[in-house]
Amino acid sequence: MMKQWIGVDCRVVMGAFLLLLFAAVGCAPIATAPGQYRLLVVDAESREPLSGVVVMLHAFPASPDAPDPNAVHVKGNDQGEVLAPRYHEGPVLWQVQAPGYIEQRMSSTKGGVPARYAALADEKYDGVIPLYRLPEPKLIVLLDDAYTGPLTINLHPAPGFAYRTVGEISKVFAPVGAEASFVQGVSGERTFTTTASREGQVDVTVTPLLFDIQTHQLQVVDESGALPYRDIADAENSGRGVWGVVTEDDKLLHEQIRLFIGSRDAYLEFLQTRP
């Protein structure tokens, strides 16, 4: 599809040739059509627009791992602008990619713009998509090697962010205003270390960079080194390790990451007594 945009200072229509010339060089924002959303994709820390963006929309129950062959693919222009169609009335998973940046997957309801993006909307854009530059972040939790029991990581929103209710039951982690800073620590920092209390409690202030971490990005370390993640179905590897995984439900519903440290027997005993 031909890119459609006109120069900001082009106040006089100068004929079809000039219009096509401006379209080729891209001197202003693309225009929306009915049923489309205009979004801006930016570097989360610098807020500079990103080029080379691709947005894929997967209607439930499709996903990036089990895609619908008719999933929508939209490319952004050189100014980081994307026109995304409202092509489905139900839940949609947005998969956003840009060269050198961490892929982001964000869900929306009723075919709309994900709440985190819509929170940054203004008179020009229906939403803003902040992406973090690679590498992926890592959260290291230091733990006493004598500790056995639940490990609870409490996720406290950084200034400018909050847990917000969307619809009747859905909950999201999103900025509460355009002034929210997406910088975690200092710009470009990707490795973060914290220490658990004697009761296995950890408090972490999070921007989306750390809030979005997955299991492989969370490492628990005691004096023996990094503890392996264990699978309860694997009875042969039942020694001290990390039990459980990082889930979106824990992060959004409980505002925590909940794991267990110890042997398989200790974990099974804990599951029987957990409220």
Short mmCIF file of C-alpha atoms in Angstrom, two decimals:
data_model
loop_
_atom_site.label_atom_id
_atom_site.label_comp_id
_atom_site.label_asym_id
_atom_site.label_seq_id
_atom_site.Cartn_x
_atom_site.Cartn_y
_atom_site.Cartn_z
CA MET A 1 0.00 0.00 0.00
CA MET A 2 1.37 3.41 -0.95
CA LYS A 3 2.26 5.61 1.99
CA GLN A 4 -0.07 8.59 2.24
CA TRP A 5 1.19 11.73 3.91
CA ILE A 6 1.56 15.40 3.07
CA GLY A 7 4.21 17.88 4.19
CA VAL A 8 3.51 19.89 7.33
CA ASP A 9 4.28 23.15 5.53
CA CYS A 10 2.51 22.22 2.28
CA ARG A 11 -0.42 24.59 2.52
CA VAL A 12 -1.15 24.84 -1.19
CA VAL A 13 -2.14 21.93 -3.36
CA MET A 14 0.42 21.93 -6.17
CA GLY A 15 -0.92 19.13 -8.32
CA ALA A 16 -0.77 15.39 -8.41
CA PHE A 17 2.96 15.22 -9.12
CA LEU A 18 3.89 17.26 -6.05
CA LEU A 19 1.51 15.27 -3.88
CA LEU A 20 3.18 12.02 -4.96
CA LEU A 21 6.59 13.54 -4.36
CA PHE A 22 5.70 14.41 -0.78
CA ALA A 23 4.24 10.95 -0.31
CA ALA A 24 7.55 9.42 -1.40
CA VAL A 25 9.77 11.47 0.91
CA GLY A 26 7.37 11.28 3.88
CA CYS A 27 7.32 14.84 5.19
CA ALA A 28 4.26 14.56 7.46
CA PRO A 29 1.91 12.19 9.26
CA ILE A 30 -0.22 9.64 7.44
CA ALA A 31 -3.94 10.25 7.52
CA THR A 32 -6.43 7.87 9.03
CA ALA A 33 -9.45 6.38 7.33
CA PRO A 34 -12.70 5.27 9.01
CA GLY A 35 -12.11 2.18 11.16
CA GLN A 36 -8.38 2.86 11.57
CA TYR A 37 -6.27 3.84 14.57
CA ARG A 38 -3.26 6.09 14.19
CA LEU A 39 -0.46 5.20 16.60
CA LEU A 40 3.09 6.34 17.17
CA VAL A 41 5.88 3.88 18.04
CA VAL A 42 8.73 5.38 20.06
CA ASP A 43 11.86 4.45 21.97
CA ALA A 44 10.52 4.08 25.52
CA GLU A 45 13.42 5.93 27.12
CA SER A 46 14.25 8.69 24.62
CA ARG A 47 10.71 9.02 23.17
CA GLU A 48 12.23 9.24 19.68
CA PRO A 49 10.05 7.75 16.87
CA LEU A 50 11.15 4.37 15.50
CA SER A 51 11.35 3.25 11.90
CA GLY A 52 11.06 -0.31 10.61
CA VAL A 53 8.10 -1.10 12.87
CA VAL A 54 5.81 -4.04 12.15
CA VAL A 55 2.53 -4.55 14.03
CA MET A 56 0.70 -7.88 13.80
CA LEU A 57 -2.83 -8.25 15.11
CA HIS A 58 -4.02 -11.68 16.25
CA ALA A 59 -7.72 -12.12 16.97
CA PHE A 60 -8.49 -14.49 19.85
CA PRO A 61 -7.92 -17.46 20.00
CA ALA A 62 -5.02 -16.94 17.56
CA SER A 63 -1.63 -15.84 18.93
CA PRO A 64 1.93 -15.22 17.66
CA ASP A 65 2.71 -18.85 18.54
CA ALA A 66 -0.41 -20.17 16.80
CA PRO A 67 -1.15 -17.44 14.26
CA ASP A 68 -4.21 -17.05 12.12
CA PRO A 69 -3.08 -17.17 8.46
CA ASN A 70 -5.23 -14.07 7.92
CA ALA A 71 -3.67 -12.12 10.78
CA VAL A 72 -3.22 -8.44 9.98
CA HIS A 73 0.33 -7.17 9.34
CA VAL A 74 0.87 -3.40 9.35
CA LYS A 75 4.14 -1.59 8.65
CA GLY A 76 4.96 1.80 10.11
CA ASN A 77 6.44 4.69 8.17
CA ASP A 78 9.85 6.29 8.73
CA GLN A 79 8.35 8.60 11.36
CA GLY A 80 7.18 5.69 13.54
CA GLU A 81 3.52 6.10 12.60
CA VAL A 82 1.28 3.07 12.20
CA LEU A 83 -2.26 2.81 10.87
CA ALA A 84 -3.90 -0.19 12.52
CA PRO A 85 -7.34 -1.36 11.42
CA ARG A 86 -10.14 -2.22 13.76
CA TYR A 87 -10.77 -5.55 12.10
CA HIS A 88 -12.25 -7.57 14.97
CA GLU A 89 -14.82 -6.86 17.66
CA GLY A 90 -13.39 -9.28 20.22
CA PRO A 91 -10.05 -9.59 22.07
CA VAL A 92 -6.97 -8.92 19.94
CA LEU A 93 -3.30 -9.59 20.75
CA TRP A 94 -0.97 -6.90 19.41
CA GLN A 95 2.55 -8.07 18.50
CA VAL A 96 4.89 -5.11 17.94
CA GLN A 97 8.42 -5.43 16.54
CA ALA A 98 11.20 -3.04 15.55
CA PRO A 99 14.85 -3.81 14.69
CA GLY A 100 17.03 -3.73 17.81
CA TYR A 101 14.09 -3.53 20.23
CA ILE A 102 12.34 -5.93 22.61
CA GLU A 103 9.24 -7.40 21.03
CA GLN A 104 6.06 -6.46 22.82
CA ARG A 105 2.81 -8.38 23.07
CA MET A 106 -0.18 -6.54 24.46
CA SER A 107 -3.86 -7.49 24.49
CA SER A 108 -6.89 -5.33 23.87
CA THR A 109 -10.61 -5.84 24.30
CA LYS A 110 -13.38 -5.31 21.74
CA GLY A 111 -10.91 -4.69 18.95
CA GLY A 112 -9.62 -1.48 20.48
CA VAL A 113 -6.17 -0.09 21.28
CA PRO A 114 -4.42 -1.72 24.29
CA ALA A 115 -4.97 0.33 27.44
CA ARG A 116 -1.24 0.99 27.95
CA TYR A 117 -1.04 2.57 24.49
CA ALA A 118 -4.35 4.44 24.75
CA ALA A 119 -3.24 6.03 28.04
CA LEU A 120 -0.71 8.07 26.02
CA ALA A 121 -3.20 9.19 23.37
CA ASP A 122 -3.39 12.86 22.39
CA GLU A 123 -5.15 14.97 19.79
CA LYS A 124 -2.91 13.52 17.07
CA TYR A 125 -2.62 9.83 17.96
CA ASP A 126 -5.04 7.22 19.29
CA GLY A 127 -2.16 5.75 21.24
CA VAL A 128 1.61 5.65 21.67
CA ILE A 129 3.61 2.37 21.72
CA PRO A 130 6.86 2.64 23.73
CA LEU A 131 9.43 -0.09 22.98
CA TYR A 132 12.61 -0.77 24.94
CA ARG A 133 15.92 -1.22 23.18
CA LEU A 134 17.61 -4.63 23.48
CA PRO A 135 19.03 -6.44 25.41
CA GLU A 136 16.19 -7.87 27.47
CA PRO A 137 16.15 -6.91 31.16
CA LYS A 138 17.20 -9.26 33.94
CA LEU A 139 16.09 -9.15 37.57
CA ILE A 140 18.44 -10.90 40.03
CA VAL A 141 17.11 -11.72 43.50
CA LEU A 142 19.73 -12.50 46.15
CA LEU A 143 18.63 -15.00 48.77
CA ASP A 144 20.04 -16.54 51.95
CA ASP A 145 21.11 -20.09 51.13
CA ALA A 146 19.33 -21.37 54.23
CA TYR A 147 15.97 -20.04 53.13
CA THR A 148 13.12 -22.39 52.24
CA GLY A 149 9.64 -21.09 51.56
CA PRO A 150 7.62 -18.72 49.38
CA LEU A 151 9.42 -16.01 47.45
CA THR A 152 7.11 -13.04 46.92
CA ILE A 153 8.18 -10.17 44.67
CA ASN A 154 5.91 -7.17 45.23
CA LEU A 155 5.61 -5.01 42.12
CA HIS A 156 5.15 -1.34 43.06
CA PRO A 157 4.33 1.05 40.18
CA ALA A 158 6.94 3.71 39.47
CA PRO A 159 5.72 7.33 39.64
CA GLY A 160 3.33 7.98 36.77
CA PHE A 161 2.15 4.34 36.53
CA ALA A 162 -0.72 2.45 38.13
CA TYR A 163 -2.79 -0.71 38.04
CA ARG A 164 -5.95 0.24 36.20
CA THR A 165 -9.24 -1.60 35.83
CA VAL A 166 -10.47 -1.97 32.26
CA GLY A 167 -14.07 -3.02 31.78
CA GLU A 168 -15.65 -5.02 34.59
CA ILE A 169 -12.85 -7.41 35.55
CA SER A 170 -9.74 -6.80 33.44
CA LYS A 171 -6.73 -5.09 34.96
CA VAL A 172 -3.69 -3.53 33.26
CA PHE A 173 -0.41 -1.90 34.23
CA ALA A 174 -0.31 1.42 32.42
CA PRO A 175 0.87 5.02 32.61
CA VAL A 176 -1.58 7.47 34.14
CA GLY A 177 -0.36 10.37 32.06
CA ALA A 178 2.02 11.43 29.32
CA GLU A 179 4.52 12.63 31.97
CA ALA A 180 5.26 9.06 33.11
CA SER A 181 8.95 8.18 32.70
CA PHE A 182 9.65 4.75 31.21
CA VAL A 183 13.28 4.83 32.38
CA GLN A 184 14.04 2.10 34.94
CA GLY A 185 17.01 3.21 37.03
CA VAL A 186 19.09 5.01 34.40
CA SER A 187 18.56 5.04 30.67
CA GLY A 188 19.89 1.87 29.06
CA GLU A 189 20.19 -0.10 32.32
CA ARG A 190 18.99 -3.67 31.88
CA THR A 191 20.31 -5.68 34.86
CA PHE A 192 18.77 -5.06 38.28
CA THR A 193 19.70 -6.71 41.58
CA THR A 194 17.71 -6.81 44.81
CA THR A 195 17.83 -8.80 48.05
CA ALA A 196 15.01 -10.82 49.58
CA SER A 197 14.17 -10.37 53.26
CA ARG A 198 14.50 -13.24 55.74
CA GLU A 199 10.79 -13.89 55.13
CA GLY A 200 11.27 -14.18 51.37
CA GLN A 201 9.78 -10.78 50.56
CA VAL A 202 11.11 -8.49 47.82
CA ASP A 203 9.90 -4.99 46.98
CA VAL A 204 10.61 -3.69 43.48
CA THR A 205 9.51 -0.41 41.94
CA VAL A 206 8.70 -1.12 38.30
CA THR A 207 8.22 0.61 35.00
CA PRO A 208 6.96 -1.55 32.10
CA LEU A 209 10.56 -2.74 31.51
CA LEU A 210 10.58 -4.82 34.71
CA PHE A 211 6.84 -5.34 35.00
CA ASP A 212 6.84 -7.23 31.68
CA ILE A 213 9.64 -9.66 32.61
CA GLN A 214 9.12 -13.36 31.97
CA THR A 215 10.39 -16.40 33.86
CA HIS A 216 13.69 -16.67 31.96
CA GLN A 217 14.49 -13.05 32.86
CA LEU A 218 14.21 -13.62 36.62
CA GLN A 219 17.17 -15.25 38.35
CA VAL A 220 17.28 -16.31 42.02
CA VAL A 221 20.79 -16.55 43.48
CA ASP A 222 22.07 -17.86 46.81
CA GLU A 223 25.62 -18.60 47.99
CA SER A 224 25.77 -21.70 45.78
CA GLY A 225 24.96 -19.69 42.67
CA ALA A 226 21.90 -19.34 40.43
CA LEU A 227 19.12 -21.71 41.44
CA PRO A 228 17.57 -23.79 38.65
CA TYR A 229 13.87 -23.66 37.84
CA ARG A 230 12.28 -27.00 38.68
CA ASP A 231 9.35 -28.81 37.08
CA ILE A 232 7.04 -30.58 39.50
CA ALA A 233 6.47 -33.31 36.92
CA ASP A 234 10.21 -34.13 36.93
CA ALA A 235 10.66 -36.24 40.07
CA GLU A 236 14.32 -36.99 39.28
CA ASN A 237 15.38 -33.35 39.60
CA SER A 238 13.84 -32.67 42.97
CA GLY A 239 16.61 -30.81 44.80
CA ARG A 240 16.70 -27.22 45.92
CA GLY A 241 15.50 -24.87 43.23
CA VAL A 242 12.86 -22.39 42.12
CA TRP A 243 9.31 -23.71 41.76
CA GLY A 244 6.62 -21.91 39.80
CA VAL A 245 6.73 -19.45 36.92
CA VAL A 246 6.13 -15.77 36.31
CA THR A 247 2.48 -15.30 35.27
CA GLU A 248 0.43 -12.33 34.08
CA ASP A 249 -2.35 -13.28 36.50
CA ASP A 250 -0.04 -12.97 39.50
CA LYS A 251 1.35 -9.68 38.25
CA LEU A 252 -2.01 -8.09 37.47
CA LEU A 253 -4.37 -9.65 40.01
CA HIS A 254 -2.00 -9.89 42.98
CA GLU A 255 0.55 -7.24 41.91
CA GLN A 256 3.22 -9.80 42.73
CA ILE A 257 5.40 -12.54 41.33
CA ARG A 258 4.93 -15.62 43.53
CA LEU A 259 7.47 -18.45 43.55
CA PHE A 260 8.77 -21.07 46.00
CA ILE A 261 12.34 -21.89 47.02
CA GLY A 262 13.31 -25.33 48.27
CA SER A 263 13.11 -29.02 47.43
CA ARG A 264 10.27 -30.77 45.61
CA ASP A 265 9.04 -32.30 48.87
CA ALA A 266 8.99 -28.90 50.56
CA TYR A 267 7.09 -27.43 47.63
CA LEU A 268 4.47 -30.19 47.66
CA GLU A 269 3.98 -29.68 51.39
CA PHE A 270 3.59 -25.96 50.82
CA LEU A 271 0.94 -26.52 48.13
CA GLN A 272 -1.11 -28.60 50.54
CA THR A 273 -1.12 -25.89 53.20
CA ARG A 274 -1.37 -22.78 51.01
CA PRO A 275 -4.65 -20.89 51.53
#
